XYZ file of C-alpha atoms in Angstrom:
575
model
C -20.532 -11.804 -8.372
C -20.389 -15.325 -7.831
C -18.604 -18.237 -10.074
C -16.386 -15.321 -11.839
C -13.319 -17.202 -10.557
C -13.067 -20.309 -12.925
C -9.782 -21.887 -13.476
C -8.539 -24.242 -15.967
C -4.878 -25.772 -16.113
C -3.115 -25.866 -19.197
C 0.358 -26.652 -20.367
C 1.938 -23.414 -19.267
C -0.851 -21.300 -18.579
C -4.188 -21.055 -16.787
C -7.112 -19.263 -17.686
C -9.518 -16.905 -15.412
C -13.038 -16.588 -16.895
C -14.791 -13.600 -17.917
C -17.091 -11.707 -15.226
C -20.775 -11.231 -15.956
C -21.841 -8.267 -17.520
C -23.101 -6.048 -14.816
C -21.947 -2.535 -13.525
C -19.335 -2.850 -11.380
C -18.810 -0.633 -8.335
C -16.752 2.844 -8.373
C -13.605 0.958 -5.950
C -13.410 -1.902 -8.723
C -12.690 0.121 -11.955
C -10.217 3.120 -9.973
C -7.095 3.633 -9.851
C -6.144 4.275 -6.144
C -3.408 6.795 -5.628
C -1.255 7.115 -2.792
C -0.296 10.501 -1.828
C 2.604 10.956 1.289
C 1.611 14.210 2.008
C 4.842 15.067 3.318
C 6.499 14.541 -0.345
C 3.884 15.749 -2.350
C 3.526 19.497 -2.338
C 5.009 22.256 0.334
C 1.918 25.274 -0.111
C 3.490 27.438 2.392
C 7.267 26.865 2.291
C 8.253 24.972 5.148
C 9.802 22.038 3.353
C 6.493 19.835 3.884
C 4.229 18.618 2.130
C 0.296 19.705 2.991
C -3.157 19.608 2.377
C -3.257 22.336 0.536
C -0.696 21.707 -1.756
C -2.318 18.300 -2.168
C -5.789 20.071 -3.218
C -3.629 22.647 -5.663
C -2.045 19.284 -7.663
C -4.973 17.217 -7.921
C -5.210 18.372 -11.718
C -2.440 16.459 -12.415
C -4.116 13.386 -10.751
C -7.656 14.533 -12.908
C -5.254 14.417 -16.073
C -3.515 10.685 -15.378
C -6.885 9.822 -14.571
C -6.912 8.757 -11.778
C -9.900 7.906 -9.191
C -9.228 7.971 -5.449
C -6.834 9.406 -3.803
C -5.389 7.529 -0.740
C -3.654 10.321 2.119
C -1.245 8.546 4.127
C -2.222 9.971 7.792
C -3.091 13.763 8.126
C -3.856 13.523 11.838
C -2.201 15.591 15.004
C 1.044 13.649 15.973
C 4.354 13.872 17.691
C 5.602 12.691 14.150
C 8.148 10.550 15.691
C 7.025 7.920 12.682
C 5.503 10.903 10.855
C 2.066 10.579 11.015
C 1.716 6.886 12.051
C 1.777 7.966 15.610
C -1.031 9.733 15.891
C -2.634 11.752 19.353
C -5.548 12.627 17.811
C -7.620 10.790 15.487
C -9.970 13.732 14.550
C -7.799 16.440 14.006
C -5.796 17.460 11.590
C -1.972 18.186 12.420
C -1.242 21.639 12.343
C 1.812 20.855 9.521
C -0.677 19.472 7.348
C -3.602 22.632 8.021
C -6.670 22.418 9.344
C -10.296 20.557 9.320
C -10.931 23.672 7.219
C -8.250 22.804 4.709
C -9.366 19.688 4.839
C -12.925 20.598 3.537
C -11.362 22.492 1.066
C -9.429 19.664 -0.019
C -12.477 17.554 -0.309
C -14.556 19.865 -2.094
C -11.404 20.136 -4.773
C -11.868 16.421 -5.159
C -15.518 16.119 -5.508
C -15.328 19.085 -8.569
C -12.977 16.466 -10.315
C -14.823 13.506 -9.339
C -12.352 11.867 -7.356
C -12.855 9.679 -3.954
C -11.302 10.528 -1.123
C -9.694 7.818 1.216
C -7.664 8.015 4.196
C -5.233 6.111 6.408
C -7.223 4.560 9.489
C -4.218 3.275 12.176
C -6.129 1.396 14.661
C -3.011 -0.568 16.387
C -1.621 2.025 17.805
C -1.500 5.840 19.156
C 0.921 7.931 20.139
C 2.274 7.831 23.922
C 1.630 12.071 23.712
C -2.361 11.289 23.160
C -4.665 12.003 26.105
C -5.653 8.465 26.001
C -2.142 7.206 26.674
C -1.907 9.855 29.737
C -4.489 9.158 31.344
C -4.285 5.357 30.937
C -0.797 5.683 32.447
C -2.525 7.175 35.322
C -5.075 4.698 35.648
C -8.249 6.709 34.968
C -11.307 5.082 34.036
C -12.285 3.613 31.246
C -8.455 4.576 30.054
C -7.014 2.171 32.565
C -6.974 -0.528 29.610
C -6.983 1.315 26.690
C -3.718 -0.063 26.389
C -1.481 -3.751 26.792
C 0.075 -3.110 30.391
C 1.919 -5.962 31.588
C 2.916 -6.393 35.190
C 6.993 -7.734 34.834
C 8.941 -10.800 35.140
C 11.747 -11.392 37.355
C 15.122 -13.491 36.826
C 17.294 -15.167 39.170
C 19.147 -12.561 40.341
C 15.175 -10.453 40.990
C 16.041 -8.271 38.159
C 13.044 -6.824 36.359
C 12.536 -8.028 32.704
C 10.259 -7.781 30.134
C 7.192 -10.241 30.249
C 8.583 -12.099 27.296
C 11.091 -11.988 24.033
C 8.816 -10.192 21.756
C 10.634 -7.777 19.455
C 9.522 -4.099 18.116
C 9.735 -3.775 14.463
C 11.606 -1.135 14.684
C 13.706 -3.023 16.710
C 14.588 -4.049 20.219
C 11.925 -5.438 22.738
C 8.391 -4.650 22.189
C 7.597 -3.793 25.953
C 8.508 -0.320 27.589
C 8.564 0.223 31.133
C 6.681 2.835 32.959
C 7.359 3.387 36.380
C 4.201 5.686 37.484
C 2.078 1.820 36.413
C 5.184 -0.280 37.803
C 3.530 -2.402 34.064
C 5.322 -3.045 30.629
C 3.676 -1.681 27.577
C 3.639 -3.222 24.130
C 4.507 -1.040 21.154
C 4.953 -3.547 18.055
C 6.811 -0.364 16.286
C 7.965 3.087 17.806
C 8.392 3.531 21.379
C 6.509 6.257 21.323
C 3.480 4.113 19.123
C 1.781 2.412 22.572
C -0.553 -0.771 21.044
C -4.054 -0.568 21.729
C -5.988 -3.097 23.568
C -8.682 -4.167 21.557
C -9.909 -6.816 24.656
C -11.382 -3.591 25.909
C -14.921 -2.744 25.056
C -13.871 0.932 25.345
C -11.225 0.977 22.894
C -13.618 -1.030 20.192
C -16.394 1.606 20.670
C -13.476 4.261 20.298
C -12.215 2.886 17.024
C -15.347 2.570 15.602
C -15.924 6.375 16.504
C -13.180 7.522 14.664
C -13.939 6.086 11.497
C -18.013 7.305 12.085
C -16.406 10.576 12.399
C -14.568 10.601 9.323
C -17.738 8.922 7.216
C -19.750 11.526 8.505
C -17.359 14.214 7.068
C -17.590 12.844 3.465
C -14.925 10.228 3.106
C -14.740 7.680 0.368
C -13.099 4.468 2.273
C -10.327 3.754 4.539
C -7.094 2.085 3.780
C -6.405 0.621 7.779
C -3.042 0.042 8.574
C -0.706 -2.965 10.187
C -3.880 -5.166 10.622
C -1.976 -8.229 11.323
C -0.642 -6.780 15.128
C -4.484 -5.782 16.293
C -4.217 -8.798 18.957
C -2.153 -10.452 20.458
C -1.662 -14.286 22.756
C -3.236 -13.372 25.688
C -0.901 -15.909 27.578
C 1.995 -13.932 26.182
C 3.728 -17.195 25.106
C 7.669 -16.541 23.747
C 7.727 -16.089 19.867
C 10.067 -18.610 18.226
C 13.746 -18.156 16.660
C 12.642 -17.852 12.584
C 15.975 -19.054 11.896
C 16.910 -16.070 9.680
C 21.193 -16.444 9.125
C 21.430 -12.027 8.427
C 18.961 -11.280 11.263
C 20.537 -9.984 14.466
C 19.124 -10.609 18.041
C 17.580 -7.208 18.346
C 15.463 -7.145 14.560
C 11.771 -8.214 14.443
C 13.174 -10.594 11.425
C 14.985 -12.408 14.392
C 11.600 -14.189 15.564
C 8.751 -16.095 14.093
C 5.437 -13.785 14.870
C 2.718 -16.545 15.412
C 1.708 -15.031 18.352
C 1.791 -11.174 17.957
C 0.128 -11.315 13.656
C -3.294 -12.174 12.088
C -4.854 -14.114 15.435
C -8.421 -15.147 15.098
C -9.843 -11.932 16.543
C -8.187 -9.618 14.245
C -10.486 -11.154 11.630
C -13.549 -10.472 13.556
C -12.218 -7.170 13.953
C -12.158 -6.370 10.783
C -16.049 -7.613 9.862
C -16.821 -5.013 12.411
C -15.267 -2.535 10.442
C -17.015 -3.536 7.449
C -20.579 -4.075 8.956
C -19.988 -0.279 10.323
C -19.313 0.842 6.501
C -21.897 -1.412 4.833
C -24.340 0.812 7.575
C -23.218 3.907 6.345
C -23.786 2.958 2.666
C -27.528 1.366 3.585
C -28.276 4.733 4.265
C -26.872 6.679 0.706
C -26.404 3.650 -1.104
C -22.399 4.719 -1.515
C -19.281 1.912 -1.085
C -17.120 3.219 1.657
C -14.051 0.578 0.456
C -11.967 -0.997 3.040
C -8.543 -1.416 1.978
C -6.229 -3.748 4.142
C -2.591 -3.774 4.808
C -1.776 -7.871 4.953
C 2.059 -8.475 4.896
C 0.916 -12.393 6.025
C 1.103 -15.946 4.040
C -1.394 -15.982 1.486
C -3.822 -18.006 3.344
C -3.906 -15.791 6.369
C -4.525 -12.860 3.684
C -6.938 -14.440 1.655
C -8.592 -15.240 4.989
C -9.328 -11.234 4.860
C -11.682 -11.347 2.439
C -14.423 -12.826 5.075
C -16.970 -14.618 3.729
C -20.544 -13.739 2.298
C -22.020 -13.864 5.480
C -19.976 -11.684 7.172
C -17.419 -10.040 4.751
C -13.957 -8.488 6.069
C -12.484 -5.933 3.685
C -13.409 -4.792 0.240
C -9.413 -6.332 -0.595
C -6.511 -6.366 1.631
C -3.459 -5.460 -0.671
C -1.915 -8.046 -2.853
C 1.923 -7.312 -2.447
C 3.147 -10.550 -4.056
C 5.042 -7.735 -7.005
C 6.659 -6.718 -4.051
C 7.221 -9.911 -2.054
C 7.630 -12.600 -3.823
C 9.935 -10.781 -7.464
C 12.741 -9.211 -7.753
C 14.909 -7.695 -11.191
C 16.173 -11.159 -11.600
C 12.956 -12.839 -11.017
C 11.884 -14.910 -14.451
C 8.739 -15.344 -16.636
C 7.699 -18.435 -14.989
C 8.567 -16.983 -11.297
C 6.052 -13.765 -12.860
C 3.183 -16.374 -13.575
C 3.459 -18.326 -10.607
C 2.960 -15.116 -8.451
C 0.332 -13.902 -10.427
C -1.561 -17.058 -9.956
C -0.808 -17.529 -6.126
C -3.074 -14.512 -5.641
C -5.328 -15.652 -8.601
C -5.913 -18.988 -7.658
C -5.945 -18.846 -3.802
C -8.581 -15.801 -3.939
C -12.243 -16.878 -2.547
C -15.096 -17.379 -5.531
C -16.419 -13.865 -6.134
C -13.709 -11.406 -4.202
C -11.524 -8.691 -6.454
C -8.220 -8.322 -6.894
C -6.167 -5.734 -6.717
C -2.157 -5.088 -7.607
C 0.352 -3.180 -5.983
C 3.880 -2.690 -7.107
C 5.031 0.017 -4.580
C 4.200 2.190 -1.184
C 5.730 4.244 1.139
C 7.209 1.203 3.181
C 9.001 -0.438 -0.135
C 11.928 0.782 -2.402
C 10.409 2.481 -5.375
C 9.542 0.162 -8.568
C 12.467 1.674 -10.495
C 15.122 0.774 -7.816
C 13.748 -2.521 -7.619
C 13.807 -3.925 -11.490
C 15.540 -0.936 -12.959
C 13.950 1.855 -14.653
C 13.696 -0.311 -18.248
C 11.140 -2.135 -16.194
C 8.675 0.619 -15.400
C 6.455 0.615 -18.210
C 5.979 -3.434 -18.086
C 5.353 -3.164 -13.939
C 2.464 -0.508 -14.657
C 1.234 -2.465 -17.158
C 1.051 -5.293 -14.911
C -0.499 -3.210 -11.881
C -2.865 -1.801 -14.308
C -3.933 -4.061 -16.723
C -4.587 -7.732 -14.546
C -7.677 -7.989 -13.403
C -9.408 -5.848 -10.302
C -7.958 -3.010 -9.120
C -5.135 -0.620 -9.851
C -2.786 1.097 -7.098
C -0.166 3.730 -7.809
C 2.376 5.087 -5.209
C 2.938 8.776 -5.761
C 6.251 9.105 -8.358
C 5.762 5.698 -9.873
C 3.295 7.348 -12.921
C 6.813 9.139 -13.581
C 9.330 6.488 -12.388
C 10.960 8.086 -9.621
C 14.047 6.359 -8.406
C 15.230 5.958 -4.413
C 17.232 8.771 -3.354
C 20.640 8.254 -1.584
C 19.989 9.638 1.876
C 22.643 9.414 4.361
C 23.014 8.357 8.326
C 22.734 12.019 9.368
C 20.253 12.495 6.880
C 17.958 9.612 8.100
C 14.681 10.334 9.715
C 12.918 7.289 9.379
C 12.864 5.885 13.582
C 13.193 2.398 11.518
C 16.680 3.427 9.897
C 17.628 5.408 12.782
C 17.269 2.462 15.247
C 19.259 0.409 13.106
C 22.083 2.608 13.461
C 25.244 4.168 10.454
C 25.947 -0.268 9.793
C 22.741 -1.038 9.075
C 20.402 2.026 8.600
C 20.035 1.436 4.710
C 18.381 -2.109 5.417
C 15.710 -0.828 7.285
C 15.336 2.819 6.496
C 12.099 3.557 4.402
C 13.925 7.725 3.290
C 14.730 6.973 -0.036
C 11.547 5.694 -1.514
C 9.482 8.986 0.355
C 11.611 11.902 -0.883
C 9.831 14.946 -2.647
C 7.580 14.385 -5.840
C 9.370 15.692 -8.565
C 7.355 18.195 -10.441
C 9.587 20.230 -12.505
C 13.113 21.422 -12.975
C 13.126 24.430 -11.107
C 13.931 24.594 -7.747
C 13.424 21.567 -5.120
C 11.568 20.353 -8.085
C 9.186 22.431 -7.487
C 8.226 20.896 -4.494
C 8.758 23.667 -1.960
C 10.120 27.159 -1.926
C 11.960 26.777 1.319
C 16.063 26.473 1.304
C 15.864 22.802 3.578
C 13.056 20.038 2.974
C 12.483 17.403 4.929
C 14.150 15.114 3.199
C 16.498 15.789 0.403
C 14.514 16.063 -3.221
C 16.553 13.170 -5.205
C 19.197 15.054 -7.087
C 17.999 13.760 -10.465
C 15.097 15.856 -10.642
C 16.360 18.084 -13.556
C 15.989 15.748 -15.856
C 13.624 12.919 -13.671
C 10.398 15.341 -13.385
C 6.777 15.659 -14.597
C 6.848 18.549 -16.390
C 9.767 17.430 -18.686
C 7.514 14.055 -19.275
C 4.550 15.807 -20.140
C 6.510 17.337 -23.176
C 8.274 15.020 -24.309
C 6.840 12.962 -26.917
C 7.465 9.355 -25.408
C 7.434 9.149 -21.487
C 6.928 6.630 -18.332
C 4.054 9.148 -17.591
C 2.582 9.042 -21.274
C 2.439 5.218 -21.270
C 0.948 5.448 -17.417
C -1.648 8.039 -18.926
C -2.429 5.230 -21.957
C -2.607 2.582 -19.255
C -5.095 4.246 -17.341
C -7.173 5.090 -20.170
C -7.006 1.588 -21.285
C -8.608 0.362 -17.814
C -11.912 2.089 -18.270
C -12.500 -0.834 -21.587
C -14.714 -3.367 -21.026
C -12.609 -6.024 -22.149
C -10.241 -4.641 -18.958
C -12.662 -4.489 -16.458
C -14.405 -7.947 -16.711
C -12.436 -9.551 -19.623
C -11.431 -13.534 -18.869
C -7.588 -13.472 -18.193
C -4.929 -15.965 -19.601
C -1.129 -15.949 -18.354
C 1.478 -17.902 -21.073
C 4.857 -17.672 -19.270
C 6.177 -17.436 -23.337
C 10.195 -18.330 -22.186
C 12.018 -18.274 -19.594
C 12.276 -14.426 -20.017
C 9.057 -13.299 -21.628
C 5.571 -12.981 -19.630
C 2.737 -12.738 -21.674
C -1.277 -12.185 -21.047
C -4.286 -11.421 -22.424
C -7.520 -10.365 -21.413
C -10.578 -11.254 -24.039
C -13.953 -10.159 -23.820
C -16.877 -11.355 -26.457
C -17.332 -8.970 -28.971
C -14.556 -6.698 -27.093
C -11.264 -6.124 -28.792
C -8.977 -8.455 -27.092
C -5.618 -6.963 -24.936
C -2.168 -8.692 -24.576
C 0.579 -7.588 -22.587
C 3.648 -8.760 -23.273
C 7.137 -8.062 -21.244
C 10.306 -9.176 -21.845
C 12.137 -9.252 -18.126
C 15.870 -10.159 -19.131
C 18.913 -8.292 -21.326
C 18.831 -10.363 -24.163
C 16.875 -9.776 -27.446
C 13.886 -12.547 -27.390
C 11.728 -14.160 -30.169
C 8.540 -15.985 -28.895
C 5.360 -17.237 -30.128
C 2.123 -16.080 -28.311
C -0.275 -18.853 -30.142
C -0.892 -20.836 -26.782
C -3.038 -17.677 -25.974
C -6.668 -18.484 -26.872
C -9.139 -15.862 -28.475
C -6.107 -13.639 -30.206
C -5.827 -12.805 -33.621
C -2.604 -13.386 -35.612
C -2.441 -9.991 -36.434
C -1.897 -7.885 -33.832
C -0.824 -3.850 -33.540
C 1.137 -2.028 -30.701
C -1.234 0.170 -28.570
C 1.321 1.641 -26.001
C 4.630 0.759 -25.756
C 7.595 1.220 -23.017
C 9.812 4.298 -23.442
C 12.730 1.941 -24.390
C 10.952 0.249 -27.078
C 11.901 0.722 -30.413
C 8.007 0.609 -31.701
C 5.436 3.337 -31.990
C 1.893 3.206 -31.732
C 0.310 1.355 -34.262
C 3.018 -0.904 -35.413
C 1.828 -4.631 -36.620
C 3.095 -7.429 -34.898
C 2.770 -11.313 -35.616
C 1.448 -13.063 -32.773
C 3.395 -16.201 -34.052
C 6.388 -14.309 -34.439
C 7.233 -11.251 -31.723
C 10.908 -10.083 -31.482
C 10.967 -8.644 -28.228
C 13.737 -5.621 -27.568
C 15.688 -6.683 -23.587
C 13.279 -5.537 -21.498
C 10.869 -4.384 -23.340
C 7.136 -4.303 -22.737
C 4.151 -3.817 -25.127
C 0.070 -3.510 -24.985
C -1.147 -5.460 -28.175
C -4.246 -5.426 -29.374
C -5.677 -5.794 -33.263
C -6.697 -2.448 -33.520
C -4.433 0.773 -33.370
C -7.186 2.669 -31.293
C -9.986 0.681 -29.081
């Protein structure tokens, strides 16, 4: 797929060429759904989510259309970061079910034709896994599974910590255990002890689990916190980042150059991918390799590897997330669209993410007007698609209080500062009908509260009614599988200050415009700056607030755009 990336400035705009017709692979044209186990659905009514209950819902996924499933982690764990600590990397936790439930779950998704990916967390493990115990007691090979630091000393001869490196969970990133008379590193959780990855051992172990997993059937990985894998081995002080709200004891407090995305994570990572590229020499099935890069967009892009020795198949584009906000405007909306655009190596895919478990939900962040146009973003730019469970529906956060909070990164914080931190809100219970605990779970207590909206915030209620967020999501989807979507050129046209605008055009494809207005005014614009369209235009889907139907003409010279309205155009009512 080389030269698809061409790029030519223009006034306001900048155009992306077409990709060559060819067949694309099966991780390029899906929609990757995230499913938090623990919110999703409660099978035997203990107030979490399980495999299971995942397995017994994946109809609804079949019917949005969706095609991979992402679980966040299913393995046995302490749960003191609910899954993310994990003491065993090839079992599942007994909350969740069993290997057997597992299978079950996997053969569900192969009857509907939907991939199967899960959460790899290589950082870290729990300090409750045998590895931990017995590298705390110094048994070979565990001795250096993990980063054990011998101490510093101050004036007075008072043990410290090795250096000022902060959790991000907060407080210093170094424990001390007295049976090694060492410090160590945990970049989150306490109880989440960071790997060494200088060892030999712990490479060879890592690259285990994921054979283990391949070996079972599954589609891909999605690998977690990649940036932390290594750190300075001269364990040099991190610098003051200068930020005026960030107290002492917060991650946000330092500048990371020395604990995120150093030169061997990279290398790292090409492992990873040679080991998956093995595994599909020998069925001729992509195993994808999805990476989480919170970095500067040249460290991220950096991800991609290069053609000799690729990294993964995309690390996550979270620019939607990052870089806008509800009061971001149009030309703020092209400019991020076009950092990830333009700074992307020649022949690498995209991909668009608007929400996870670690981010306030879509809805919370631009307002639930906004909904509609963020799918359409998500869905309709070019590569490919990722939903967070709830945002096909528009769930909002939930209000969850101090004694509420389970998140370790909200607790930590403490009752001041808990909401600033705490990742509750965005992971309570999928909403799936307006009966009780939204049909979530039969038991009287969840784990977290289901969001007291539910009655009229659910599924169910959007499947009848006759305009919905999850109707439009539904369209959107559909809309992905056209050619014109898949390998179509792209144009952006920041159209005012308020109105974002592009199109995606195909020869001999019906073309596709999107168009969104972001503020609260009514606004009239003129899309001709957008090459390859038609005057003539008709409304394919539009958001739930919009005051057209399917169908409806519009002028491309002349669109009176509702406040925040969004709308699919095309010049035919069906494609």
């Amino acid at each position: 797929m080389k030269g698809i990336w061409v790029v030519v400035a223009l006034t306001l705009e900048v155009a992306l060429a077409a990709i060559p017709e060819e067949t694309l692979d099966w991780w390029q044209t899906s929609v990757f759904y995230q499913v938090y186990p623990r919110s999703f659905k409660d099978s035997d009514g203990d107030g979490i989510g399980d495999l299971n209950g995942i397995a017994d819902k994946l109809g609804h996924l079949k019917d949005a259309g969706i095609g991979a499933v992402w679980l966040s982690p299913i393995y046995k764990s302490p749960m003191v970061d609910f899954g993310y600590d994990i003491a065993n990397f090839t079992d599942v936790d007994p909350i969740f079910g069993t290997l057997e439930d597992f299978n079950r779950l996997q053969n569900r998704a192969k009857e509907l034709g939907i991939k199967l990916v899960l959460d790899f967390v290589p950082n870290h493990s729990s300090n409750e896994s045998d590895w931990f115990v017995k590298s705390l007691q110094r048994i070979d090979p565990y001795t250096e599974y993990y980063v054990w630091v011998d101490p510093k000393y101050d004036a007075e001869g008072n043990r410290i910590p090795p250096n000022n490196w902060l959790s991000e969970f907060g407080g210093s990133a170094w424990e001390w255990r007295a049976e090694r008379q060492q410090y160590y590193l945990h970049a989150f959780a306490v109880q989440q002890a960071d790997l060494n990855y200088n060892s030999p051992y712990v490479v060879e172990e890592m690259k285990n689990v994921l054979r283990f997993w391949l070996d079972r059937g599954v589609d891909g990985f999605r690998i977690d916190a990649v940036p932390y894998l290594f750190e300075d081995p001269e364990l040099r002080d991190e610098p003051l980042s200068g930020k005026p709200d960030a107290l002492p004891s917060e991650s946000q407090y330092l500048t990371h150059i020395y604990t995120q995305n150093l030169p061997k994570t990279y290398d790292m990572i090409q492992q990873w991918r040679q080991l998956v590229d093995e595994k599909k020499a020998e069925d001729g099935q992509t195993r994808v390799l999805m990476l989480e890069t919170y970095a500067p967009i040249d460290k991220v892009m950096a991800y991609y590897g290069s053609e000799e020795r690729p990294g993964g198949h995309f690390p996550f584009n979270f620019l939607l997330i990052s870089d806008l906000n509800k009061d971001s405007n149009a030309y703020a909306f092209n400019e991020t669209v076009h950092k990830w655009i333009d700074n992307m190596p020649e022949g690498r895919w995209a991909n668009w993410v608007i929400g996870n478990h670690d981010q306030h939900r879509v809805a919370s962040r631009y307002g639930p007007e906004l909904v509609d146009g963020l799918n359409m973003l998500a869905q309709l730019l070019p590569g490919s698609g990722i939903t967070y469970n709830g945002e096909e529906i528009g769930m909002v956060d939930a209000h969850i209080s101090f004694s509420d909070t389970v998140d370790p990164a909200g607790r930590n914080a403490g009752p001041e500062r808990y909401e600033l931190f705490s990742r509750d809100p965005e992971r309570t219970p999928f909403q799936w009908d307006d009966t009780f605990n939204s049909g979530f779970s039969t038991s009287n207590r969840t784990w977290l509260p289901v969001n007291s909206n539910y009655h009229q915030l659910n599924l169910a209620a959007q499947k009848e009614a006759p305009v919905s967020h999850y109707k439009v999501y539904q369209r959107l989807i559909e809309l992905r599988k056209q050619p014109t979507v898949q390998r179509g050129s792209l144009q952006t046209y920041p159209a005012s200050e308020k109105v974002f605008a592009f199109s995606r055009v195909l020869s001999g494809k019906i073309p596709i415009v999107v168009v969104i207005n972001l503020g609260s005014e009514t606004e009239h614009v003129n899309l001709d700056a957008l090459a390859d369209i038609p005057e003539n235009l008709v409304v394919d889907v539009a958001s739930i607030y919009s005051s057209r139907v399917a169908g409806a003409s519009v002028s491309r010279s002349d669109i009176t755009l509702d406040p925040k309205e969004a709308l699919v155009l095309t010049s035919a009512s069906q494609i």
